[in-house]
RNA sequence: GCGGGCGUGGCGGAACUGGUAGACGCGCGGGAUUUAGGUUCCCGUGACGAAAGUCGUGGGGGUUCAAGUCCCUCCGCCCGCACCA
């Protein structure tokens, strides 16, 4: 019964055409069934898809196909994150228009993606560089401007000297541009910002509602928002006439340690520092030196805490006789709090180091709880502390602090707050409570061509004038040149010259474009009505959103996901939708990694260039072309530089999309990295062929199996019953595991069922000449059909081919998910492991309904148990129903 | 430094709220089919042991009839953030 091999190259396009022809993945907004929105992070059109895309989109497709089979109206769209610098770089290098380059890439990648057999609604496809999309984005911007969520300010920006553009804080990594890797400079520019900080608290608090997000991502966002509760405290400058300007305001989260203060420190960028430096040469030099020190991680790590005594003195708020020196210090950031701090060396490590260096007092004001009320121990602790070289930063009770003595840290914070709020300094309260966030407003201006133009006009009379809706879109010109650095829009001879919409005077267009993170902050909403003349159709967006399952890489844990959360709120305020959170379920998948291969000369060899052989249990690599030995290196993320990439198209050409999909889902848990191996792919392909062979063999035995759609007999032989149980149990397990996105376990369950079917098939084949067990034939057909249906979300083409081979006319893709026969999940007899003193000594097979007493006596009657007991009487017998029996001596 | 995650055979990994550790796959060994290789099918595969059995989830300790799972402690690896007052 030699069956032909399954030919994916022939079968896969045929089924893809069948699905396309019936338009079964095109989703209607007016479909009354419950909705389910699955989305994978859309790709940047770099030109070729990579294995990371294959993994990402396969996972999403499994969920989409499964939920469709479960009766949901599934939205599963695809688009392109198409603006951005690489298109301009290509323009400069290859003298090709960014537009042409981008759309060519999209066409190539779309064709590649389509070979994967994804159940995507391609009718909703768009690219963010489509005029139709960025036009609506300009509308969103104008609405946000009106709502006060977009504004312009002059600010110090991160300037990337290589890409010649401004970067968001989030795009600066260790002081370098996230794309170019160039050391970032600080420049003063007028920039557009989105007021994301208006939602600091909201974005933080709502993280608690995102219970289907990875804890890790929520934590990263929490840290990024960086809430801290503290106080602003004003210190009066000594020997100056009282006046509001004669105070320095600091931010602190430890007002309880105020009596331990021994100095104030202000940032080199603090206005006061600048003022003082005007007639203090030494200070001016010090500030200049601070600016020279890098902001990279190493620089900060190794930088010494340095300060410069300004000569100013301030008055301690509670001890008018104590004057504290004011330093300019290199470790105080102007961007955080007020740009000034009070130093409490005893309870802050940085302040401690600073005090040691400049010989300032170190006054302990918090004592550990366990020594606080024991005089001798407290004295000993104080001595030990004085002899040590570390600040005490843990909890405790207050000492050396007049009215605070004996209070807990929390009580002391409250007491200080009340005093300072009541106290007055120069006509204002001396202190006030303040919640501070690390989150900054989002700078979106980019001095770049290939992005969404910011739709405003600068009029000499009226200043910034929004482009009226009737004049939208502000269209990117095609005739731009890239022969000099800087922004081509700015260089364009005519584009920026326009009349003011208010007075008609000659004015200039804004030539900055938006950060591409803006484009990806609302695309999920646009998919719900991709052809609408407005950014969204509110009722439609509200019906579809939030995205039920969003899948993508962990690298977007902060930027993209936080911006999208902000946009959902901004779009609610401006009337485009009314959901707060864009993604109710988030899954972050692991990377695809591969071995690296290095030649003797140090160059990298690609997997396609080497042959792996087994040499006495050790894997060795040789170069295909020359036979030279190649060193097998570390397993790393697939990258062009290490040349350890595998092209999805090569794999699909060789093995078919189903094999690639199946391998991506097997073995590794989806949140972890998956190691791409030739052996693994071959194994996946072996399984594809095995399933096909089984189906073909079964089809050949046609008569024994009954026909497609034929109902099952009433009675089953024990063999048939066992197979039915295995099939329905597998179905239940696969369903549970797909729901939990535990695809690797679902795959294992499918393998198990396949093994069971293989055994049953062999049994039936043996009966060829003997008496036929017709009920086994029927059970086999049922099991095979269930197998096909449960693997269909993962290997959709193979499933269709198999289903057709069994005589079905219908597509698997349009069939409802099979019903589990619950009665088959219940065992009538069960096998319990039996332990003696916690070690397994035997097994007991007994009716499921047996009483505890029956089980006990049956257990004690087992030979293996009697032998293990050696004639001794058990002390007790623990019976855990349906699980285990433990006989205790 | 702060925060989080992880540690199970040769490898990737299973193991529900404590209840048969190693499902499933890869690799490896043996056998059958084949002119041969490959393919395919069958059997075996945690370690030690002839066997009975003993040991075994990073190390050590604890709770429990029972621990990969809970508690304490130590070690190692990975990731994120980081002069945030």
PDB file of N, CA and C in Angstrom, chain A residues 567-620:
ATOM      1  N   UNK A 567      -2.530  56.579  22.649  1.00  0.00           N
ATOM      2  CA  UNK A 567      -3.361  56.945  21.503  1.00  0.00           C
ATOM      3  C   UNK A 567      -4.810  56.513  21.686  1.00  0.00           C
ATOM      4  N   UNK A 568      -5.018  55.355  22.273  1.00  0.00           N
ATOM      5  CA  UNK A 568      -6.397  54.921  22.497  1.00  0.00           C
ATOM      6  C   UNK A 568      -7.128  55.960  23.343  1.00  0.00           C
ATOM      7  N   UNK A 569      -6.423  56.523  24.317  1.00  0.00           N
ATOM      8  CA  UNK A 569      -7.038  57.539  25.179  1.00  0.00           C
ATOM      9  C   UNK A 569      -7.221  58.852  24.429  1.00  0.00           C
ATOM     10  N   UNK A 570      -6.196  59.228  23.675  1.00  0.00           N
ATOM     11  CA  UNK A 570      -6.295  60.470  22.908  1.00  0.00           C
ATOM     12  C   UNK A 570      -7.419  60.374  21.869  1.00  0.00           C
ATOM     13  N   UNK A 571      -7.556  59.209  21.260  1.00  0.00           N
ATOM     14  CA  UNK A 571      -8.608  59.044  20.256  1.00  0.00           C
ATOM     15  C   UNK A 571      -9.987  58.982  20.895  1.00  0.00           C
ATOM     16  N   UNK A 572     -10.049  58.583  22.146  1.00  0.00           N
ATOM     17  CA  UNK A 572     -11.329  58.627  22.859  1.00  0.00           C
ATOM     18  C   UNK A 572     -11.723  60.069  23.129  1.00  0.00           C
ATOM     19  N   UNK A 573     -10.761  60.863  23.583  1.00  0.00           N
ATOM     20  CA  UNK A 573     -11.017  62.267  23.892  1.00  0.00           C
ATOM     21  C   UNK A 573     -11.456  63.015  22.635  1.00  0.00           C
ATOM     22  N   UNK A 574     -10.872  62.659  21.484  1.00  0.00           N
ATOM     23  CA  UNK A 574     -11.183  63.371  20.248  1.00  0.00           C
ATOM     24  C   UNK A 574     -12.331  62.719  19.477  1.00  0.00           C
ATOM     25  N   UNK A 575     -12.971  61.714  20.110  1.00  0.00           N
ATOM     26  CA  UNK A 575     -14.204  61.181  19.539  1.00  0.00           C
ATOM     27  C   UNK A 575     -14.046  60.132  18.469  1.00  0.00           C
ATOM     28  N   UNK A 576     -12.883  59.512  18.374  1.00  0.00           N
ATOM     29  CA  UNK A 576     -12.687  58.511  17.329  1.00  0.00           C
ATOM     30  C   UNK A 576     -12.945  57.091  17.802  1.00  0.00           C
ATOM     31  N   UNK A 577     -12.920  56.895  19.088  1.00  0.00           N
ATOM     32  CA  UNK A 577     -13.311  55.607  19.662  1.00  0.00           C
ATOM     33  C   UNK A 577     -13.649  55.804  21.119  1.00  0.00           C
ATOM     34  N   UNK A 578     -14.067  54.747  21.771  1.00  0.00           N
ATOM     35  CA  UNK A 578     -14.310  54.913  23.201  1.00  0.00           C
ATOM     36  C   UNK A 578     -13.879  53.688  23.994  1.00  0.00           C
ATOM     37  N   UNK A 579     -12.712  53.202  23.681  1.00  0.00           N
ATOM     38  CA  UNK A 579     -12.116  52.201  24.556  1.00  0.00           C
ATOM     39  C   UNK A 579     -10.814  52.778  25.098  1.00  0.00           C
ATOM     40  N   UNK A 580     -10.485  52.425  26.323  1.00  0.00           N
ATOM     41  CA  UNK A 580      -9.262  52.961  26.907  1.00  0.00           C
ATOM     42  C   UNK A 580      -8.060  52.137  26.483  1.00  0.00           C
ATOM     43  N   UNK A 581      -8.201  50.832  26.563  1.00  0.00           N
ATOM     44  CA  UNK A 581      -7.058  49.974  26.290  1.00  0.00           C
ATOM     45  C   UNK A 581      -7.178  49.335  24.909  1.00  0.00           C
ATOM     46  N   UNK A 582      -6.121  49.457  24.098  1.00  0.00           N
ATOM     47  CA  UNK A 582      -6.189  48.927  22.740  1.00  0.00           C
ATOM     48  C   UNK A 582      -6.048  47.410  22.641  1.00  0.00           C
ATOM     49  N   UNK A 583      -5.303  46.807  23.578  1.00  0.00           N
ATOM     50  CA  UNK A 583      -5.003  45.370  23.466  1.00  0.00           C
ATOM     51  C   UNK A 583      -5.348  44.670  24.776  1.00  0.00           C
ATOM     52  N   UNK A 584      -6.416  43.873  24.772  1.00  0.00           N
ATOM     53  CA  UNK A 584      -6.766  43.241  26.052  1.00  0.00           C
ATOM     54  C   UNK A 584      -5.898  42.027  26.331  1.00  0.00           C
ATOM     55  N   UNK A 585      -5.431  41.355  25.289  1.00  0.00           N
ATOM     56  CA  UNK A 585      -4.504  40.237  25.483  1.00  0.00           C
ATOM     57  C   UNK A 585      -3.229  40.486  24.714  1.00  0.00           C
ATOM     58  N   UNK A 586      -2.109  40.279  25.370  1.00  0.00           N
ATOM     59  CA  UNK A 586      -0.817  40.488  24.703  1.00  0.00           C
ATOM     60  C   UNK A 586       0.029  39.250  24.900  1.00  0.00           C
ATOM     61  N   UNK A 587       0.693  38.851  23.820  1.00  0.00           N
ATOM     62  CA  UNK A 587       1.630  37.743  23.945  1.00  0.00           C
ATOM     63  C   UNK A 587       2.945  38.141  23.286  1.00  0.00           C
ATOM     64  N   UNK A 588       4.032  37.970  24.018  1.00  0.00           N
ATOM     65  CA  UNK A 588       5.338  38.312  23.454  1.00  0.00           C
ATOM     66  C   UNK A 588       6.098  37.036  23.139  1.00  0.00           C
ATOM     67  N   UNK A 589       6.356  36.855  21.860  1.00  0.00           N
ATOM     68  CA  UNK A 589       6.966  35.596  21.436  1.00  0.00           C
ATOM     69  C   UNK A 589       8.487  35.695  21.467  1.00  0.00           C
ATOM     70  N   UNK A 590       9.134  34.533  21.572  1.00  0.00           N
ATOM     71  CA  UNK A 590      10.596  34.492  21.581  1.00  0.00           C
ATOM     72  C   UNK A 590      11.165  34.625  20.178  1.00  0.00           C
ATOM     73  N   UNK A 591      12.467  34.709  20.115  1.00  0.00           N
ATOM     74  CA  UNK A 591      13.147  34.901  18.829  1.00  0.00           C
ATOM     75  C   UNK A 591      13.429  33.551  18.164  1.00  0.00           C
ATOM     76  N   UNK A 592      13.803  33.638  16.892  1.00  0.00           N
ATOM     77  CA  UNK A 592      14.279  32.452  16.194  1.00  0.00           C
ATOM     78  C   UNK A 592      15.803  32.537  16.168  1.00  0.00           C
ATOM     79  N   UNK A 593      16.453  31.530  16.710  1.00  0.00           N
ATOM     80  CA  UNK A 593      17.907  31.560  16.813  1.00  0.00           C
ATOM     81  C   UNK A 593      18.507  30.378  16.045  1.00  0.00           C
ATOM     82  N   UNK A 594      19.766  30.485  15.753  1.00  0.00           N
ATOM     83  CA  UNK A 594      20.442  29.465  14.931  1.00  0.00           C
ATOM     84  C   UNK A 594      21.914  29.429  15.311  1.00  0.00           C
ATOM     85  N   UNK A 595      22.515  28.257  15.124  1.00  0.00           N
ATOM     86  CA  UNK A 595      23.960  28.121  15.300  1.00  0.00           C
ATOM     87  C   UNK A 595      24.698  29.081  14.370  1.00  0.00           C
ATOM     88  N   UNK A 596      25.897  29.436  14.747  1.00  0.00           N
ATOM     89  CA  UNK A 596      26.748  30.225  13.857  1.00  0.00           C
ATOM     90  C   UNK A 596      27.911  29.348  13.391  1.00  0.00           C
ATOM     91  N   UNK A 597      28.418  29.672  12.223  1.00  0.00           N
ATOM     92  CA  UNK A 597      29.531  28.894  11.664  1.00  0.00           C
ATOM     93  C   UNK A 597      30.657  29.841  11.273  1.00  0.00           C
ATOM     94  N   UNK A 598      31.848  29.495  11.707  1.00  0.00           N
ATOM     95  CA  UNK A 598      32.975  30.392  11.447  1.00  0.00           C
ATOM     96  C   UNK A 598      34.102  29.640  10.737  1.00  0.00           C
ATOM     97  N   UNK A 599      34.574  30.246   9.669  1.00  0.00           N
ATOM     98  CA  UNK A 599      35.679  29.654   8.934  1.00  0.00           C
ATOM     99  C   UNK A 599      37.006  29.950   9.627  1.00  0.00           C
ATOM    100  N   UNK A 600      38.036  29.260   9.197  1.00  0.00           N
ATOM    101  CA  UNK A 600      39.364  29.434   9.797  1.00  0.00           C
ATOM    102  C   UNK A 600      39.837  30.884   9.675  1.00  0.00           C
ATOM    103  N   UNK A 601      39.444  31.551   8.588  1.00  0.00           N
ATOM    104  CA  UNK A 601      39.895  32.934   8.414  1.00  0.00           C
ATOM    105  C   UNK A 601      39.049  33.939   9.187  1.00  0.00           C
ATOM    106  N   UNK A 602      38.117  33.426   9.978  1.00  0.00           N
ATOM    107  CA  UNK A 602      37.329  34.304  10.831  1.00  0.00           C
ATOM    108  C   UNK A 602      36.029  34.777  10.203  1.00  0.00           C
ATOM    109  N   UNK A 603      35.825  34.525   8.924  1.00  0.00           N
ATOM    110  CA  UNK A 603      34.582  34.965   8.286  1.00  0.00           C
ATOM    111  C   UNK A 603      33.442  34.007   8.650  1.00  0.00           C
ATOM    112  N   UNK A 604      32.219  34.509   8.547  1.00  0.00           N
ATOM    113  CA  UNK A 604      31.059  33.709   8.893  1.00  0.00           C
ATOM    114  C   UNK A 604      30.573  32.927   7.679  1.00  0.00           C
ATOM    115  N   UNK A 605      30.163  31.697   7.910  1.00  0.00           N
ATOM    116  CA  UNK A 605      29.564  30.893   6.847  1.00  0.00           C
ATOM    117  C   UNK A 605      28.082  30.752   7.137  1.00  0.00           C
ATOM    118  N   UNK A 606      27.279  30.726   6.087  1.00  0.00           N
ATOM    119  CA  UNK A 606      25.831  30.609   6.295  1.00  0.00           C
ATOM    120  C   UNK A 606      25.463  29.131   6.416  1.00  0.00           C
ATOM    121  N   UNK A 607      24.323  28.842   7.042  1.00  0.00           N
ATOM    122  CA  UNK A 607      23.896  27.446   7.197  1.00  0.00           C
ATOM    123  C   UNK A 607      23.852  26.713   5.857  1.00  0.00           C
ATOM    124  N   UNK A 608      23.482  27.447   4.786  1.00  0.00           N
ATOM    125  CA  UNK A 608      23.377  26.806   3.478  1.00  0.00           C
ATOM    126  C   UNK A 608      24.744  26.399   2.941  1.00  0.00           C
ATOM    127  N   UNK A 609      25.797  26.994   3.488  1.00  0.00           N
ATOM    128  CA  UNK A 609      27.139  26.727   2.956  1.00  0.00           C
ATOM    129  C   UNK A 609      27.867  25.597   3.669  1.00  0.00           C
ATOM    130  N   UNK A 610      27.262  25.079   4.749  1.00  0.00           N
ATOM    131  CA  UNK A 610      27.973  24.048   5.505  1.00  0.00           C
ATOM    132  C   UNK A 610      27.192  22.744   5.549  1.00  0.00           C
ATOM    133  N   UNK A 611      27.911  21.685   5.768  1.00  0.00           N
ATOM    134  CA  UNK A 611      27.320  20.364   5.967  1.00  0.00           C
ATOM    135  C   UNK A 611      27.658  19.923   7.387  1.00  0.00           C
ATOM    136  N   UNK A 612      26.647  19.412   8.073  1.00  0.00           N
ATOM    137  CA  UNK A 612      26.865  18.940   9.431  1.00  0.00           C
ATOM    138  C   UNK A 612      26.933  17.418   9.401  1.00  0.00           C
ATOM    139  N   UNK A 613      27.924  16.868  10.067  1.00  0.00           N
ATOM    140  CA  UNK A 613      28.025  15.406  10.144  1.00  0.00           C
ATOM    141  C   UNK A 613      28.241  15.004  11.588  1.00  0.00           C
ATOM    142  N   UNK A 614      27.994  13.728  11.837  1.00  0.00           N
ATOM    143  CA  UNK A 614      28.189  13.208  13.189  1.00  0.00           C
ATOM    144  C   UNK A 614      29.516  12.477  13.220  1.00  0.00           C
ATOM    145  N   UNK A 615      30.393  12.906  14.107  1.00  0.00           N
ATOM    146  CA  UNK A 615      31.711  12.279  14.205  1.00  0.00           C
ATOM    147  C   UNK A 615      31.862  11.722  15.618  1.00  0.00           C
ATOM    148  N   UNK A 616      31.487  10.481  15.760  1.00  0.00           N
ATOM    149  CA  UNK A 616      31.596   9.834  17.064  1.00  0.00           C
ATOM    150  C   UNK A 616      30.825  10.559  18.152  1.00  0.00           C
ATOM    151  N   UNK A 617      29.583  10.926  17.836  1.00  0.00           N
ATOM    152  CA  UNK A 617      28.740  11.583  18.829  1.00  0.00           C
ATOM    153  C   UNK A 617      28.946  13.082  18.883  1.00  0.00           C
ATOM    154  N   UNK A 618      29.879  13.589  18.111  1.00  0.00           N
ATOM    155  CA  UNK A 618      30.130  15.033  18.126  1.00  0.00           C
ATOM    156  C   UNK A 618      29.756  15.613  16.762  1.00  0.00           C
ATOM    157  N   UNK A 619      29.045  16.714  16.779  1.00  0.00           N
ATOM    158  CA  UNK A 619      28.654  17.330  15.521  1.00  0.00           C
ATOM    159  C   UNK A 619      29.818  18.136  14.973  1.00  0.00           C
ATOM    160  N   UNK A 620      30.131  17.899  13.703  1.00  0.00           N
ATOM    161  CA  UNK A 620      31.196  18.686  13.079  1.00  0.00           C
ATOM    162  C   UNK A 620      30.661  19.273  11.781  1.00  0.00           C
TER     163      UNK A 620
END
